[in-house]
mmCIF file of C-alpha atoms and ligand atoms in Angstrom:
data_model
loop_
_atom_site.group_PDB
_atom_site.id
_atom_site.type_symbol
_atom_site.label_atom_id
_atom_site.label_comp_id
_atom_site.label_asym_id
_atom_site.label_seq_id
_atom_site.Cartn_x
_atom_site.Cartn_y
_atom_site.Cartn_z
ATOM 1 C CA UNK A 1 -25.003 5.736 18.808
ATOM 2 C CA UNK A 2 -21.801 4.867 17.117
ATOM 3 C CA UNK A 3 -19.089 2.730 19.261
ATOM 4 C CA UNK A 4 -15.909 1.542 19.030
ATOM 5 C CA UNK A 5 -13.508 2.856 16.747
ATOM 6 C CA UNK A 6 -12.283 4.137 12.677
ATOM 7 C CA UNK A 7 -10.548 1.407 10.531
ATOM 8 C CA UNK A 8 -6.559 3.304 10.755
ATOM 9 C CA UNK A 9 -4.602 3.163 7.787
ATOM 10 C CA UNK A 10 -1.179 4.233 7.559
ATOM 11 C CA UNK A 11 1.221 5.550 4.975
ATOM 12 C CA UNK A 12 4.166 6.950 4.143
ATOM 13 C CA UNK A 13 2.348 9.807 2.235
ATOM 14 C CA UNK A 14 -0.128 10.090 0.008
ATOM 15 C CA UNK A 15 -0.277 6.865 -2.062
ATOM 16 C CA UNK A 16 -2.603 5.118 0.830
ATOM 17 C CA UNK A 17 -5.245 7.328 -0.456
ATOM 18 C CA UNK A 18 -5.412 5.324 -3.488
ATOM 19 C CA UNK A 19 -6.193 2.406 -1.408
ATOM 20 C CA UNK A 20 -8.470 4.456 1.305
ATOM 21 C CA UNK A 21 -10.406 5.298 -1.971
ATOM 22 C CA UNK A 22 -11.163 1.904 -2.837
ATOM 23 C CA UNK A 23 -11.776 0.645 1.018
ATOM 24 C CA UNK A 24 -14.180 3.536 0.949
ATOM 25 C CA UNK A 25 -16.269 2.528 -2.211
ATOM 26 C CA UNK A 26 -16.295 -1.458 -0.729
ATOM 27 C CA UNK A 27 -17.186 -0.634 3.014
ATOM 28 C CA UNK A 28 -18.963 2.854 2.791
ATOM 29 C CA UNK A 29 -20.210 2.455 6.165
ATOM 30 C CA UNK A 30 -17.326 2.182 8.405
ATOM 31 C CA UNK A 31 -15.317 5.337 9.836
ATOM 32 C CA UNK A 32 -11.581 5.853 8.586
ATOM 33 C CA UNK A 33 -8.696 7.112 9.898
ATOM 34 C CA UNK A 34 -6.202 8.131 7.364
ATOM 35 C CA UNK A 35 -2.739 8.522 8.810
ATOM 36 C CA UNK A 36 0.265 10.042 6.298
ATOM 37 C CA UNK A 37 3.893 10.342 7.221
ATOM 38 C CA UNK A 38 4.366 13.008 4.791
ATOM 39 C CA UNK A 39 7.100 14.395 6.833
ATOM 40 C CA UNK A 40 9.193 11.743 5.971
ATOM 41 C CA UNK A 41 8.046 10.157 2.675
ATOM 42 C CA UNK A 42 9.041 8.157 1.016
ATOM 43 C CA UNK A 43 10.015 5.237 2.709
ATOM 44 C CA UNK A 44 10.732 3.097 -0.671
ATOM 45 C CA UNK A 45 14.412 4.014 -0.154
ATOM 46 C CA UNK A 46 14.841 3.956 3.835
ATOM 47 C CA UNK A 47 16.811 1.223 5.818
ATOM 48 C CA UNK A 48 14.687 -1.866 7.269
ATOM 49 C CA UNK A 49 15.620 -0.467 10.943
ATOM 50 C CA UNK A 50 14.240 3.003 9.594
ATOM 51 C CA UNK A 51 10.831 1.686 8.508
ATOM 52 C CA UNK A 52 10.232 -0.665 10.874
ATOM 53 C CA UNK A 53 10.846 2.040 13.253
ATOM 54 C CA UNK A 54 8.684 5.022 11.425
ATOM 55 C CA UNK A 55 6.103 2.259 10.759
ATOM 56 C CA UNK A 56 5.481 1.224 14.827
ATOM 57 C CA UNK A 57 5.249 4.950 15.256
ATOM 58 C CA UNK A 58 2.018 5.607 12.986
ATOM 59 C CA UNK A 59 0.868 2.306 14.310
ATOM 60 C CA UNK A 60 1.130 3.500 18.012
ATOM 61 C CA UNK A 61 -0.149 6.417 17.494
ATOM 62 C CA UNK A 62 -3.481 5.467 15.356
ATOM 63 C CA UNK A 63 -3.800 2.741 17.685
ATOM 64 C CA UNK A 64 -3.570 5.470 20.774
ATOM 65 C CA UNK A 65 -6.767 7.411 18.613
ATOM 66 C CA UNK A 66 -8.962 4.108 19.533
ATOM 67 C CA UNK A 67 -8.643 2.180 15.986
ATOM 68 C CA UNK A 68 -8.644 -1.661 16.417
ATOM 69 C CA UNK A 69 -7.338 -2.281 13.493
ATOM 70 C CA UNK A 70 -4.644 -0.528 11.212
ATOM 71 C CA UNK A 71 -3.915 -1.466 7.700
ATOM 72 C CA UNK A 72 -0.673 -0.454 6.523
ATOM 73 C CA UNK A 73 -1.634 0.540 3.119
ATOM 74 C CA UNK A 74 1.618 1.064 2.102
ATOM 75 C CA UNK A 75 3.892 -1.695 -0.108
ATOM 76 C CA UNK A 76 7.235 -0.881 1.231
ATOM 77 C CA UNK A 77 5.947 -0.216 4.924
ATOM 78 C CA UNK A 78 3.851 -4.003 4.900
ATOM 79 C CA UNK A 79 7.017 -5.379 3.243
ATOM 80 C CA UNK A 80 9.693 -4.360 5.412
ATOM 81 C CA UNK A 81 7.565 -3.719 9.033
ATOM 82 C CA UNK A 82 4.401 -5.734 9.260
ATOM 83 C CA UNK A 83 6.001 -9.271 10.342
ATOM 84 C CA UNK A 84 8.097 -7.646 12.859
ATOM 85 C CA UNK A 85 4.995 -5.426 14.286
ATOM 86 C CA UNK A 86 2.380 -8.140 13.770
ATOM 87 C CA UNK A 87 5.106 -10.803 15.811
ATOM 88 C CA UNK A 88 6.963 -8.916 18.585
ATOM 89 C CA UNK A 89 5.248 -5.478 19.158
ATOM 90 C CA UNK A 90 1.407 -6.363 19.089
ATOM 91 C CA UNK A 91 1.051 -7.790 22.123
ATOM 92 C CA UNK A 92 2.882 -4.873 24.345
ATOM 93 C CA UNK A 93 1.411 -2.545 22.164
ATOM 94 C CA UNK A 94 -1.955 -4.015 22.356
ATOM 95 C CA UNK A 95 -2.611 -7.607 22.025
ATOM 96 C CA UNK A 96 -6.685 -7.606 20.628
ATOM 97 C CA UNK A 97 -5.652 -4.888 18.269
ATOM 98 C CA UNK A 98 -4.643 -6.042 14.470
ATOM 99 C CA UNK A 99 -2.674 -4.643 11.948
ATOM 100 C CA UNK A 100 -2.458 -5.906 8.269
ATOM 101 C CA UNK A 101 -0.784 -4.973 5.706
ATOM 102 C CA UNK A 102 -1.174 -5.179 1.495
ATOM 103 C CA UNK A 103 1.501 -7.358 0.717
ATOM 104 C CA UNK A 104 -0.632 -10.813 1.714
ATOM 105 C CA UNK A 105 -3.792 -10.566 0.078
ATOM 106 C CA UNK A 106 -1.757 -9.838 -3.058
ATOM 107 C CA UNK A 107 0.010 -12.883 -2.779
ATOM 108 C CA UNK A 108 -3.058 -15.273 -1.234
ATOM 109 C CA UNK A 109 -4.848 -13.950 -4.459
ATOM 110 C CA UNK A 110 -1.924 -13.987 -7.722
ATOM 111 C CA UNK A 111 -2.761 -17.909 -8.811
ATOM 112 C CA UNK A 112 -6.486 -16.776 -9.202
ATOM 113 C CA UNK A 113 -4.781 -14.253 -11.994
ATOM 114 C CA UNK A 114 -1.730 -15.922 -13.820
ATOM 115 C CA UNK A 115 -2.317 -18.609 -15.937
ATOM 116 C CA UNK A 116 1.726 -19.755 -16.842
ATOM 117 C CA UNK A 117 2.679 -18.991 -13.428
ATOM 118 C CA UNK A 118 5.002 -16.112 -14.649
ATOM 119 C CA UNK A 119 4.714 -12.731 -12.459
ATOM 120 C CA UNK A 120 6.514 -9.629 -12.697
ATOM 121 C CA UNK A 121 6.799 -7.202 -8.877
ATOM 122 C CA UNK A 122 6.998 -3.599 -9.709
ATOM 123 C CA UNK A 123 7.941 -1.647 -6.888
ATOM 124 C CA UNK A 124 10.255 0.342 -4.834
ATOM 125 C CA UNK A 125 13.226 -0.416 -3.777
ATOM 126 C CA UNK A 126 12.938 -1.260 -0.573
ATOM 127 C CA UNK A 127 9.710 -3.668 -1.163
ATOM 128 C CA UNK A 128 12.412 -5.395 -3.867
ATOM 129 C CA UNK A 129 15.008 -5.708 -1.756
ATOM 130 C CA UNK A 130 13.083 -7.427 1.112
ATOM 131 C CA UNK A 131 11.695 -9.937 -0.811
ATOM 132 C CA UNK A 132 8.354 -10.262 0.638
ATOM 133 C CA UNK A 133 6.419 -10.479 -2.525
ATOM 134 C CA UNK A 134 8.865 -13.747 -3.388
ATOM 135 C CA UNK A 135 8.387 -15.194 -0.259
ATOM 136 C CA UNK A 136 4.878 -14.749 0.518
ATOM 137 C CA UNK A 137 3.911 -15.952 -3.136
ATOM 138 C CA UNK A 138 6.244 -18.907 -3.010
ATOM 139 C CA UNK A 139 4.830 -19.866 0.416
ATOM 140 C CA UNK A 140 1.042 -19.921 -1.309
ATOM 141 C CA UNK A 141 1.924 -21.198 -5.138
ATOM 142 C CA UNK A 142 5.407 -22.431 -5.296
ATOM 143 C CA UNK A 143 4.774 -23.024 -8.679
ATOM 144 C CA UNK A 144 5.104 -19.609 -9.555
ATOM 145 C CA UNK A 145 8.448 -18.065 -11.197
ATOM 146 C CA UNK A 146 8.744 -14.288 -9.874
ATOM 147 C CA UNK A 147 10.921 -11.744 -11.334
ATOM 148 C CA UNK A 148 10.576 -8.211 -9.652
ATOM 149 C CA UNK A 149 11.866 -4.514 -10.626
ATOM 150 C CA UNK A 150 12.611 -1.897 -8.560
ATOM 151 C CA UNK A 151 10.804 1.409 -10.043
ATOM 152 C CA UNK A 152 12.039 4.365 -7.562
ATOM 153 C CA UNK A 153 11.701 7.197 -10.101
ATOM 154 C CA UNK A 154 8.180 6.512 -10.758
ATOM 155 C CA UNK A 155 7.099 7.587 -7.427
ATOM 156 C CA UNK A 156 8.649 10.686 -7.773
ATOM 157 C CA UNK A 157 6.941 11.426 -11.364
ATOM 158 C CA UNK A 158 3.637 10.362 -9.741
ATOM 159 C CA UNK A 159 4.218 12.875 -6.702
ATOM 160 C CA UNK A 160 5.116 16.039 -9.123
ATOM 161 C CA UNK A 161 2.034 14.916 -11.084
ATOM 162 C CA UNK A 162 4.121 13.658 -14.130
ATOM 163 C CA UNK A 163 1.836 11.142 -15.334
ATOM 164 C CA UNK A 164 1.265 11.659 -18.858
ATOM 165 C CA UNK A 165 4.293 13.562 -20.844
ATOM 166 C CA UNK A 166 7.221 11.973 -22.832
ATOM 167 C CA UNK A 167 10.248 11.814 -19.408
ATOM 168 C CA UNK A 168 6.982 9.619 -18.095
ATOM 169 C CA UNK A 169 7.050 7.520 -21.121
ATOM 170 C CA UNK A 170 10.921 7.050 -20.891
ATOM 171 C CA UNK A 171 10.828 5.500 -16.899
ATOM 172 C CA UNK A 172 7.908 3.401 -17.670
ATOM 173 C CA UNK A 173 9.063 2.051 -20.719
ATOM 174 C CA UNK A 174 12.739 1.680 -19.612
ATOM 175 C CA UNK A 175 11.508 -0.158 -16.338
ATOM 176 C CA UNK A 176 9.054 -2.432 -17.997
ATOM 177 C CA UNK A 177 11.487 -3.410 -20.702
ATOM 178 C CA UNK A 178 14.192 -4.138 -17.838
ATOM 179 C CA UNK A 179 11.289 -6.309 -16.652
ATOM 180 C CA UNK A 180 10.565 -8.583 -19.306
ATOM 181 C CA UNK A 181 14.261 -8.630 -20.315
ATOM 182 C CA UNK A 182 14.312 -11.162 -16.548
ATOM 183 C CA UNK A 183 11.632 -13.121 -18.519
ATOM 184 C CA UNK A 184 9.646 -12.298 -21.745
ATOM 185 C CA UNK A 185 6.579 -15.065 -20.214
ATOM 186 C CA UNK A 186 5.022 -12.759 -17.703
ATOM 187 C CA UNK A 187 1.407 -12.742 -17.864
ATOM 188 C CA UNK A 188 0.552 -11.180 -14.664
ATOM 189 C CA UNK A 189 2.061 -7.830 -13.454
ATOM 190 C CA UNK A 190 1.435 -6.810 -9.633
ATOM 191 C CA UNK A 191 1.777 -2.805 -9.264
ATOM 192 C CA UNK A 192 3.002 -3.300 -5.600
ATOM 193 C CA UNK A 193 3.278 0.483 -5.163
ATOM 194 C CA UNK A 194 0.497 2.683 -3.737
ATOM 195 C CA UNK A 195 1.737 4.870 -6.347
ATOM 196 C CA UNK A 196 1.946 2.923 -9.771
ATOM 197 C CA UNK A 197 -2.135 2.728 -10.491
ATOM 198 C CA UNK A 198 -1.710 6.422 -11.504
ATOM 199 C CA UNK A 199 0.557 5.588 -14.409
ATOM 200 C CA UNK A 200 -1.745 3.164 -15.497
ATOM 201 C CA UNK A 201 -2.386 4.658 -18.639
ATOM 202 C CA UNK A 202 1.408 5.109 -19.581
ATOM 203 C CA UNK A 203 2.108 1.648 -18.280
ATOM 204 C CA UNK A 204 -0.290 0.148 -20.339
ATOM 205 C CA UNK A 205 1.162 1.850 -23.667
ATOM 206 C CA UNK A 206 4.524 -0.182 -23.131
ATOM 207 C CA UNK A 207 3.087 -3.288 -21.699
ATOM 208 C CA UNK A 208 2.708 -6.524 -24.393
ATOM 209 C CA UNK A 209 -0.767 -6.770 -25.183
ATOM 210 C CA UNK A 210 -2.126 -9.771 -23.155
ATOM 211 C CA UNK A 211 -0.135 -9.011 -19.970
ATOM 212 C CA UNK A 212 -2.978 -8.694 -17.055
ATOM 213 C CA UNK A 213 -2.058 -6.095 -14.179
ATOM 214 C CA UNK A 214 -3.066 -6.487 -10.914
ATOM 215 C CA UNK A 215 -5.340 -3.594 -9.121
ATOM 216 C CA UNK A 216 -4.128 -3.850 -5.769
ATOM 217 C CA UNK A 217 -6.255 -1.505 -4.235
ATOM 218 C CA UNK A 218 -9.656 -3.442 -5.463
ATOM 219 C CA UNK A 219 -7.794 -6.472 -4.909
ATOM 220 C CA UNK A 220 -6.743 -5.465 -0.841
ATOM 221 C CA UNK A 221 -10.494 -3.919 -0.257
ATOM 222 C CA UNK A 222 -12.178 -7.437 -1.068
ATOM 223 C CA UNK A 223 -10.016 -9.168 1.459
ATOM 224 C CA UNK A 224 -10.109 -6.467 3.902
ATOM 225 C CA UNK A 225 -14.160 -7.183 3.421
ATOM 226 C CA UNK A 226 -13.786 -10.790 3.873
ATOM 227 C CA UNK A 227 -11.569 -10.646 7.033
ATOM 228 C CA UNK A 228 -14.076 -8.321 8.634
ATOM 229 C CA UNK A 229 -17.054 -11.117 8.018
ATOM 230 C CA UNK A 230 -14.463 -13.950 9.235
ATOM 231 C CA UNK A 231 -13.178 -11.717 12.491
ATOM 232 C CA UNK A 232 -16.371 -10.459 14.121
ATOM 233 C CA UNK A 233 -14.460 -9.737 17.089
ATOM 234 C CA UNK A 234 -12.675 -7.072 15.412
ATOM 235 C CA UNK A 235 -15.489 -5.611 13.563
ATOM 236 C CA UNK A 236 -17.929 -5.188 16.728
ATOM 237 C CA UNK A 237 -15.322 -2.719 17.858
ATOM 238 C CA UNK A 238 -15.275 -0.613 14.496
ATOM 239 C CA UNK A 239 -16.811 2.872 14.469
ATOM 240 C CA UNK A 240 -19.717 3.590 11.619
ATOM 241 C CA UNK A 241 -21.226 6.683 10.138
ATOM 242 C CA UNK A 242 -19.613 6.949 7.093
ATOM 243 C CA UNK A 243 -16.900 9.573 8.367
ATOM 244 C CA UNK A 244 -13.214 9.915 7.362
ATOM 245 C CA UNK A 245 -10.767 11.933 8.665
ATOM 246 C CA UNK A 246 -7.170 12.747 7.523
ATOM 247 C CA UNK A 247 -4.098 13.317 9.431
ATOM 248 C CA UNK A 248 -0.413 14.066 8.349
ATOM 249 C CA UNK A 249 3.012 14.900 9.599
ATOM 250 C CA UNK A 250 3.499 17.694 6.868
ATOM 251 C CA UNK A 251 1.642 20.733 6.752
ATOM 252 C CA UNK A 252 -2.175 20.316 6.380
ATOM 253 C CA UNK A 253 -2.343 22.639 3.301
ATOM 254 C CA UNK A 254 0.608 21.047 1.603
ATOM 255 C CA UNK A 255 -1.118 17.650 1.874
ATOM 256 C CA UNK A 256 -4.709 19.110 1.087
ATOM 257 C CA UNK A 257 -2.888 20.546 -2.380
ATOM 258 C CA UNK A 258 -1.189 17.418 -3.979
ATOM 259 C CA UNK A 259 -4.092 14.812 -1.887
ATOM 260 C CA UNK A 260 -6.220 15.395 -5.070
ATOM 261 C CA UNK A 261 -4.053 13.290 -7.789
ATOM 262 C CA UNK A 262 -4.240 10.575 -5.560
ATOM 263 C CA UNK A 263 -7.657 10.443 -3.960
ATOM 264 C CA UNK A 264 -9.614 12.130 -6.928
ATOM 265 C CA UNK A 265 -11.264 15.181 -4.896
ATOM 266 C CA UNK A 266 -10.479 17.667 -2.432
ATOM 267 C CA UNK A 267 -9.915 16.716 1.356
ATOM 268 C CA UNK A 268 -9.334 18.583 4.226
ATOM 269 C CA UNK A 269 -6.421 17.363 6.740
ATOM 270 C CA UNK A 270 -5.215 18.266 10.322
ATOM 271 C CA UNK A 271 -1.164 18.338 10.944
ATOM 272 C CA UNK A 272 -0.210 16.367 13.522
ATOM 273 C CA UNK A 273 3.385 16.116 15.194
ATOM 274 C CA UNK A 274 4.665 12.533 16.242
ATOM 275 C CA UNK A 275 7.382 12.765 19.063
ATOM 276 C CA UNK A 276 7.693 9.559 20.767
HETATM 277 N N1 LIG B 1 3.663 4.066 -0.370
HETATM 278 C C1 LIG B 1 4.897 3.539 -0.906
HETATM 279 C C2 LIG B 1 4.671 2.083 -1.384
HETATM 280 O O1 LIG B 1 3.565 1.665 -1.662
HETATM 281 C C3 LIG B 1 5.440 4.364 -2.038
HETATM 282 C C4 LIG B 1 5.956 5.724 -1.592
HETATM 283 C C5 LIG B 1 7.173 5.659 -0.708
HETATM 284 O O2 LIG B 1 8.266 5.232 -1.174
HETATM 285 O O3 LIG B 1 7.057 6.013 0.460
HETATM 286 O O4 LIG B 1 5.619 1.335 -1.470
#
């Protein structure tokens, strides 16, 4: 008999699927809870005060469906809600719960990748403007020059399954050229966007040849592995069996539709409506 309760993890939309995916292929046995705001996606271009808030809310509520833990799977949501959640609201909310986010194990993990400790951020706007990927890295290699690049349009070419045509080509390549214009040394590029991975093969047509890119989603599965060893009080209380199950603010079959470019095959979803 199975006991406690699913691993929650929370996006704006669908780009957490990207990530579920690869949580899914490292730690097949435990149940997930997929949470998308898809109502109001996306949250790359939102306030602070509006994430945070819209951020607490999916947290609340997956936590209220019996997960212990919730990753925020989501770049902009980790970089502009998780410190604030993880510091003041956890412990009303519920203080042996844990939420993490995808923003740290990036940075704990970028020296094991760069060689000339030159890294280029591509994300949305709101994970540039708050700085977390500077801050976190600097705190773990301050060594390390970062230049970062806000990349808004990309998300919507990636949502209206633009990945491959020549207005794809133009964004990518105008974005990374704006990013090694801040400095030509990069040798380490972090897609810090749920969404990015699915331009991979345009982004690697503009990229200089021995740039490495960072897969976040292989990257964020390994740590969420190790943490799980390292915090056996948190994994007693996670549900097995294999299961996931997908909710979203939208309408199920709009979310069922479009869920394929990101997670690779069909799923089924319930609607749900959050009012508090
Ligand atoms: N999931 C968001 C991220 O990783 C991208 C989509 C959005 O802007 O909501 O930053």
């Amino acid at each position: 008999m199975s006991v406690g309760g699913p691993i929650g993890v929370f996006d704006s939309g669908f780009g957490g699927l990207t990530i579920l995916k690869q949580f899914k292929a490292a730690l097949p046995d435990y149940n997930f809870l997929y949470f998308g705001d898809n109502a109001r996606t996306p949250y790359g271009n939102r306030s602070f005060e509006n994430v945070y808030d819209l951020t607490l809310k999916g947290v609340r509520f997956l936590f209220g469906l019996g997960c212990p833990l919730v990753i925020l799977a989501c770049n902009t949501a980790s970089a502009k809600a998780l410190r604030s959640i993880q510091q003041n609201d956890l412990e009303h909310l519920a203080p042996s719960n844990r939420v993490l986010g995808v923003v740290r194990p990036t940075t704990e993990a970028i020296g094991e990748y760069t060689r000339n400790n030159q890294v280029g951020i591509l994300a949305t706007k709101g994970t540039v403007s708050s700085e977390s990927y500077l801050i976190e890295i600097h705190k773990f290699f301050p060594d390390i020059n970062v230049v970062q690049e806000a990349c808004p349009i990309w998300v919507s070419l990636v949502e209206n399954g633009e990945l491959e045509n020549d207005g794809t080509d133009y964004f990518v390549e105008r974005h990374l050229s704006r990013l090694f214009t801040k400095n030509l040394e990069i040798d380490t590029v972090v897609l810090a966007c749920t969404h990015f991975p699915l331009l991979m093969s345009t982004i690697k047509k503009y990229l200089p040849g021995k740039v490495k890119v960072l897969d976040q989603g292989a990257l964020v599965s390994d740590r969420l592995a190790d943490y799980l060893k390292r915090h056996p009080e948190i994994e007693m209380r996670l549900e097995r069996g294999g299961q996931i199950q997908f909710l979203t603010t939208e309408k199920s079959e709009n979310f069922d539709h479009h869920a394929k470019i990101f997670y690779g095959h069909g799923i089924q979803s319930e609607q749900i409506h959050l009012d508090h």
